Amino acid sequence: MLEGTRIQSSVPSAMRKYPISELGTHLVQESHQTSILRFLKHIAYEIGPIVNEQRTTISTSHSPLETTNSARSGNTLKQENNVDHHAMDYESTVSEQMATKTSSLFAEVNKCHDTITVLSQGIQSLSNDTTRLGAESFRHQNSIQSAFSDVNQLKLSIKETDNYLAAIAPNQEMMQEQLSSIKQKVEETELSFYDGTLTWKVADISNKMADAQSERQTSIYSPPFYSSPAGYKMRARLYLHGDGQARRTHMSLFFVLMKGEYDPVLKWPFNHKVTFCLFDQSGQNRHVIDSFRPDTKSNSFQRPRSEMNIASGIPKFFPLPMIQQEHNNYVREDTMFIKVIVDFADLPKMILPYMLGLNPGLPSLVQEYMIRQENHKRQQAPTMATVVPPPVTTNSCG
């Protein structure tokens, strides 16, 4: 059955087109059935006069015959024959007219019968379709109700989940902070040094310099390092674009004391010399070296009461134009290396170039042994004009 197709009612009194989807409803409506009844009465009304006329004609056709018979005695035989002939012709004409009208009426009746048969079949088909569609509608209605029920349950489940997530969100944030703290401590532990020295790899210099210039992040911190497993906790702080009066002119490098687990048993204020070294990566060993000794009156070197003390160090550690030059010796592959040495042995200043010229890949114990040996040699020959070179030829600038 095509959607949207329209059909025309065959009842003359209801010559109106209906969508085929409404035909079943139309055929069973009282208005349609009343129209059919009126149509049948109309046919009966049309046939009735014809039948009565034929009956009257047949009845009156006998009167001339009776009159003829009563007057036969007074008329001639020829007149009788003429009357009989006219009567027969009249009856024949009347019979032909009745036959024609009867055939026409039978044709109309057959046509009506065919129409009623088609309509009956259509009604039956529509009734079947209505029953089928009713069953499908009922099934779809049940499916819709089931879907609505599922949706309501899903909404309830989502609401319960949202409430649960809202309840655990604070705990989750707290756990995330704890996890980040633990992760940072693990990373710091993995990268930690426990001999009072730090070799710091500073990567992604170009982006860090851009952040410092735009003041998005003016400084960066190194990983913590320690004087010993139970010693001072320290770190470096680097201002790539300078700090204070050195901003935009020099790279600033500072030393920071951090709050440690063993601070209560350590000696304060902190008074050990700190040396910074920016490594020359060209192989010429023209390292940039500078040192400072702490001011024991400064709060920067008292026992830390917060996470970190105020940084202190060398504001004009290295000129910015030199570090910003392309193909300079101190930044290669967008990376620089800085070494921090805390001198707990009060080594002489002249030994520093030798210390920083040693191969950083040597074990710490080996480096310490070689430094002691070199220091001993220098103490034995204080008037020597030359310095005994370390195993690797080095030059220094400071």
XYZ file of C-alpha atoms in Angstrom:
398
model
C 0.000 0.000 0.000
C 1.733 3.217 -1.185
C 2.064 6.047 1.308
C 0.337 9.235 0.203
C -1.704 7.639 -2.692
C -5.283 8.996 -2.998
C -8.358 7.091 -4.305
C -11.840 8.289 -5.315
C -15.001 7.003 -3.707
C -17.179 5.138 -6.251
C -20.413 6.214 -4.618
C -21.933 9.026 -6.716
C -23.054 10.944 -3.643
C -19.576 10.847 -2.184
C -17.354 11.643 -5.172
C -14.422 12.738 -3.049
C -10.783 11.684 -3.113
C -9.258 10.225 0.049
C -5.655 9.331 0.951
C -5.335 5.562 0.701
C -4.110 5.538 4.284
C -7.602 6.835 5.325
C -9.660 4.482 3.085
C -10.239 1.855 5.774
C -11.578 4.463 8.151
C -13.741 6.021 5.410
C -15.403 2.735 4.343
C -16.567 1.895 7.848
C -17.846 5.381 8.597
C -21.599 5.868 8.965
C -21.585 8.645 6.355
C -20.173 6.301 3.698
C -22.586 3.461 4.455
C -25.505 5.946 4.430
C -24.378 7.122 0.988
C -24.396 3.524 -0.306
C -27.933 3.015 1.053
C -29.106 6.216 -0.626
C -27.539 5.098 -3.895
C -29.351 1.745 -3.785
C -32.645 3.515 -3.006
C -32.001 5.783 -5.970
C -31.585 2.764 -8.246
C -34.818 1.300 -6.910
C -36.499 4.635 -7.456
C -35.288 4.757 -11.064
C -36.335 1.156 -11.821
C -39.780 1.414 -10.154
C -41.485 3.706 -12.731
C -40.163 1.655 -15.623
C -41.585 -1.553 -14.183
C -44.936 0.119 -13.436
C -45.033 1.558 -16.940
C -44.498 -1.842 -18.456
C -47.229 -3.324 -16.291
C -49.653 -0.589 -17.322
C -48.766 -1.016 -20.987
C -49.389 -4.734 -20.863
C -52.688 -4.187 -19.065
C -53.986 -1.568 -21.490
C -52.830 -3.517 -24.518
C -55.717 -5.961 -24.006
C -58.475 -3.303 -24.248
C -58.336 -2.930 -28.057
C -58.530 -6.668 -28.376
C -61.685 -6.885 -26.225
C -63.284 -4.006 -28.070
C -62.475 -5.668 -31.340
C -63.999 -8.961 -30.218
C -67.242 -7.326 -29.024
C -67.644 -5.505 -32.292
C -66.673 -8.455 -34.442
C -70.206 -9.196 -35.211
C -70.639 -5.720 -36.685
C -67.357 -5.457 -38.600
C -65.923 -7.212 -41.473
C -63.236 -9.919 -41.282
C -60.692 -7.563 -42.852
C -61.077 -5.092 -40.029
C -60.504 -7.860 -37.520
C -57.291 -8.886 -39.177
C -56.036 -5.300 -39.232
C -56.712 -4.885 -35.530
C -54.921 -8.131 -34.728
C -51.943 -7.069 -36.811
C -51.705 -3.672 -35.083
C -51.986 -5.281 -31.670
C -49.172 -7.687 -32.415
C -46.949 -4.874 -33.683
C -47.650 -2.863 -30.563
C -46.871 -5.772 -28.265
C -43.633 -6.437 -30.151
C -42.561 -2.801 -29.809
C -43.410 -2.752 -26.139
C -41.515 -6.008 -25.576
C -38.425 -4.645 -27.318
C -38.539 -1.468 -25.229
C -38.924 -3.479 -22.041
C -36.058 -5.767 -23.030
C -33.789 -2.774 -23.737
C -34.641 -1.064 -20.476
C -34.325 -4.322 -18.584
C -30.868 -4.952 -20.089
C -29.826 -1.429 -19.178
C -31.069 -1.896 -15.644
C -29.321 -5.257 -15.348
C -26.103 -3.621 -16.564
C -26.457 -0.905 -13.912
C -27.174 -3.519 -11.266
C -24.135 -5.567 -12.344
C -22.003 -2.463 -12.285
C -23.206 -1.649 -8.774
C -22.652 -5.252 -7.757
C -19.090 -5.151 -9.085
C -18.470 -1.879 -7.294
C -19.840 -3.269 -4.046
C -17.713 -6.408 -4.485
C -14.559 -4.330 -5.016
C -15.423 -2.163 -2.049
C -16.084 -5.233 0.093
C -12.729 -6.690 -0.880
C -11.086 -3.331 -0.176
C -12.800 -3.172 3.179
C -11.580 -6.668 4.022
C -8.029 -5.806 2.924
C -8.123 -2.583 4.880
C -9.522 -4.425 7.864
C -6.620 -6.863 7.661
C -4.165 -3.984 7.305
C -5.804 -2.198 10.206
C -5.487 -5.310 12.354
C -1.847 -5.753 11.339
C -1.028 -2.094 11.874
C -2.810 -2.178 15.205
C -0.653 -5.113 16.293
C 2.479 -3.355 15.056
C 1.432 -0.155 16.784
C 0.882 -2.053 20.006
C 4.283 -3.684 19.656
C 5.932 -0.343 18.899
C 4.150 1.228 21.830
C 5.522 -1.476 24.100
C 8.988 -0.932 22.635
C 8.712 2.814 23.219
C 7.585 2.287 26.788
C 10.468 -0.124 27.321
C 12.879 2.401 25.792
C 11.513 5.161 28.041
C 11.993 2.891 31.016
C 15.569 2.144 29.950
C 16.253 5.856 29.433
C 14.903 6.685 32.876
C 17.047 3.972 34.420
C 20.051 5.256 32.479
C 19.394 8.807 33.652
C 19.168 7.570 37.212
C 22.403 5.633 36.789
C 24.144 8.677 35.288
C 22.909 10.843 38.133
C 24.182 8.339 40.684
C 27.524 8.202 38.856
C 27.743 12.000 38.795
C 26.990 12.142 42.505
C 29.640 9.508 43.150
C 32.210 11.346 41.034
C 31.349 14.621 42.735
C 31.833 12.948 46.107
C 35.216 11.438 45.230
C 36.495 14.478 43.279
C 38.100 16.141 46.331
C 39.735 12.868 47.328
C 40.883 12.349 43.760
C 42.456 15.804 43.643
C 44.168 15.145 46.956
C 45.425 11.779 45.742
C 46.622 13.392 42.509
C 48.583 15.963 44.492
C 50.070 13.237 46.659
C 50.930 11.199 43.584
C 52.600 14.200 41.956
C 54.546 14.847 45.137
C 55.649 11.217 45.343
C 56.570 11.221 41.658
C 58.623 14.377 42.114
C 60.396 12.899 45.114
C 61.164 9.706 43.199
C 62.537 11.701 40.269
C 64.577 13.854 42.611
C 65.905 10.758 44.320
C 66.862 9.182 40.995
C 68.683 12.352 39.895
C 70.131 13.238 43.277
C 73.832 13.616 44.000
C 75.164 12.949 47.512
C 78.734 14.262 47.308
C 78.132 18.010 47.444
C 78.247 18.409 43.672
C 75.601 18.727 40.964
C 75.949 18.318 37.213
C 72.813 19.930 35.805
C 71.657 19.351 32.218
C 69.496 22.297 31.123
C 67.619 21.319 27.939
C 65.252 23.262 25.649
C 67.197 26.479 26.162
C 65.491 28.416 23.351
C 61.986 27.953 24.782
C 63.147 28.572 28.347
C 64.912 31.748 27.218
C 61.730 32.920 25.456
C 59.724 32.263 28.633
C 62.263 34.247 30.665
C 62.226 37.169 28.211
C 58.415 37.332 28.235
C 58.400 36.834 32.033
C 56.127 33.809 31.735
C 58.746 31.954 33.783
C 61.761 34.022 34.741
C 63.687 31.257 36.517
C 64.111 27.488 36.638
C 65.266 25.184 39.455
C 67.698 22.309 39.315
C 66.997 18.936 40.940
C 68.020 18.831 44.616
C 71.459 17.541 45.559
C 72.991 16.699 48.955
C 76.284 17.007 50.748
C 75.800 13.424 51.968
C 72.909 11.002 52.505
C 72.344 12.711 55.871
C 73.610 16.149 54.892
C 72.483 19.500 53.555
C 69.785 19.625 50.905
C 70.537 22.144 48.145
C 69.648 23.195 44.613
C 70.533 25.804 41.985
C 68.297 28.499 40.513
C 68.958 29.875 37.037
C 67.679 33.152 35.556
C 68.405 32.797 31.843
C 67.527 36.447 31.121
C 69.019 37.819 34.309
C 67.618 38.935 37.645
C 67.399 42.358 39.262
C 70.003 44.803 37.951
C 71.457 42.071 35.748
C 68.209 41.566 33.854
C 68.631 41.699 30.067
C 72.420 41.912 30.423
C 73.642 38.769 32.188
C 72.579 35.246 33.014
C 72.121 34.972 36.806
C 72.942 31.834 38.798
C 72.047 31.296 42.453
C 72.445 28.748 45.228
C 69.440 27.685 47.354
C 69.356 25.902 50.701
C 66.327 23.638 51.107
C 64.611 22.233 54.157
C 66.010 18.748 54.780
C 65.260 15.831 57.055
C 68.566 16.093 58.911
C 68.673 19.867 59.458
C 68.306 19.590 63.270
C 71.700 17.840 63.578
C 73.595 19.938 61.009
C 75.728 23.008 61.740
C 74.267 26.445 61.028
C 74.691 28.936 59.499
C 75.912 27.373 56.282
C 79.409 28.733 55.499
C 80.908 26.577 52.730
C 82.174 28.072 49.490
C 80.020 27.499 46.403
C 81.452 27.273 42.887
C 79.510 27.460 39.613
C 80.822 26.217 36.293
C 79.244 26.579 32.833
C 80.783 23.863 30.676
C 82.434 24.611 27.335
C 81.046 21.930 24.977
C 83.515 22.592 22.158
C 86.214 20.418 23.712
C 88.477 23.427 24.354
C 87.714 23.363 28.094
C 87.096 27.102 28.246
C 84.686 26.685 31.098
C 83.114 29.673 32.821
C 83.924 29.392 36.534
C 82.930 31.656 39.409
C 82.672 31.191 43.179
C 81.286 32.934 46.217
C 81.439 32.416 49.957
C 78.193 32.661 51.928
C 77.381 35.634 54.122
C 76.644 33.897 57.393
C 74.555 36.866 58.536
C 72.142 36.480 55.621
C 68.884 34.614 56.114
C 69.709 32.702 52.945
C 72.241 30.605 54.884
C 70.373 30.053 58.137
C 68.522 26.865 58.886
C 65.517 26.751 56.507
C 62.126 27.250 58.157
C 60.141 26.953 54.937
C 60.556 24.714 51.922
C 63.405 26.851 50.563
C 65.498 29.816 51.675
C 65.937 32.919 49.530
C 68.352 32.230 46.687
C 71.799 33.833 46.833
C 74.660 33.754 44.376
C 76.115 35.547 41.351
C 73.686 37.868 39.491
C 76.155 38.638 36.660
C 77.391 35.144 36.059
C 77.685 35.268 32.247
C 76.963 37.987 29.622
C 73.779 37.384 27.650
C 75.219 38.381 24.253
C 77.728 35.550 24.502
C 75.124 32.952 25.411
C 72.753 34.182 22.694
C 75.308 33.979 19.904
C 74.731 31.265 17.342
C 77.204 28.380 17.485
C 78.583 29.503 20.857
C 80.578 26.970 22.863
C 78.164 26.782 25.792
C 74.862 25.871 24.132
C 74.865 22.909 21.785
C 71.769 21.089 20.551
C 69.713 23.573 22.597
C 71.306 22.294 25.823
C 73.780 23.637 28.367
C 75.511 21.946 31.314
C 76.119 23.606 34.672
C 78.113 22.188 37.547
C 77.726 23.263 41.171
C 80.444 22.406 43.675
C 80.115 22.986 47.417
C 83.637 22.959 48.860
C 83.473 21.219 52.205
C 87.266 20.549 52.191
C 88.372 24.188 51.796
C 90.411 23.418 48.712
C 92.562 26.232 47.338
C 91.071 28.335 44.558
C 93.834 27.397 42.131
C 92.756 23.755 42.191
C 89.321 24.549 40.750
C 90.384 24.572 37.083
C 91.991 21.183 37.621
C 88.830 19.818 39.278
C 86.561 21.045 36.504
C 88.923 19.783 33.833
C 88.548 16.201 35.007
C 86.410 13.851 32.982
C 82.897 14.006 34.551
C 82.460 10.379 33.589
C 85.053 9.223 36.122
C 83.681 7.778 39.370
C 83.430 10.310 42.176
C 85.941 8.430 44.332
C 88.473 8.482 41.512
C 87.953 12.206 40.959
C 88.353 12.900 44.678
C 91.548 10.864 44.788
C 93.021 12.695 41.787
C 92.060 16.069 43.280
C 93.753 15.187 46.578
C 96.853 14.044 44.722
C 96.980 17.254 42.695
C 96.447 19.373 45.793
C 99.230 17.503 47.583
C 101.626 18.090 44.671
C 100.856 21.791 44.662
C 101.421 22.041 48.390
C 104.806 20.296 47.971
C 105.885 22.704 45.232
C 104.371 26.099 46.084
C 106.949 28.014 44.039
C 106.509 26.096 40.789
C 105.842 28.396 37.846
C 103.728 25.841 36.061
C 100.820 23.751 37.144
C 100.869 19.998 36.739
C 98.079 19.266 34.248
C 95.326 16.782 34.985
C 94.982 13.590 32.939
C 92.983 15.536 30.339
C 94.490 18.781 29.036
C 92.288 21.658 30.205
C 92.051 25.405 29.900
C 89.847 27.602 32.040
C 88.463 31.065 32.064
C 86.829 32.752 34.951
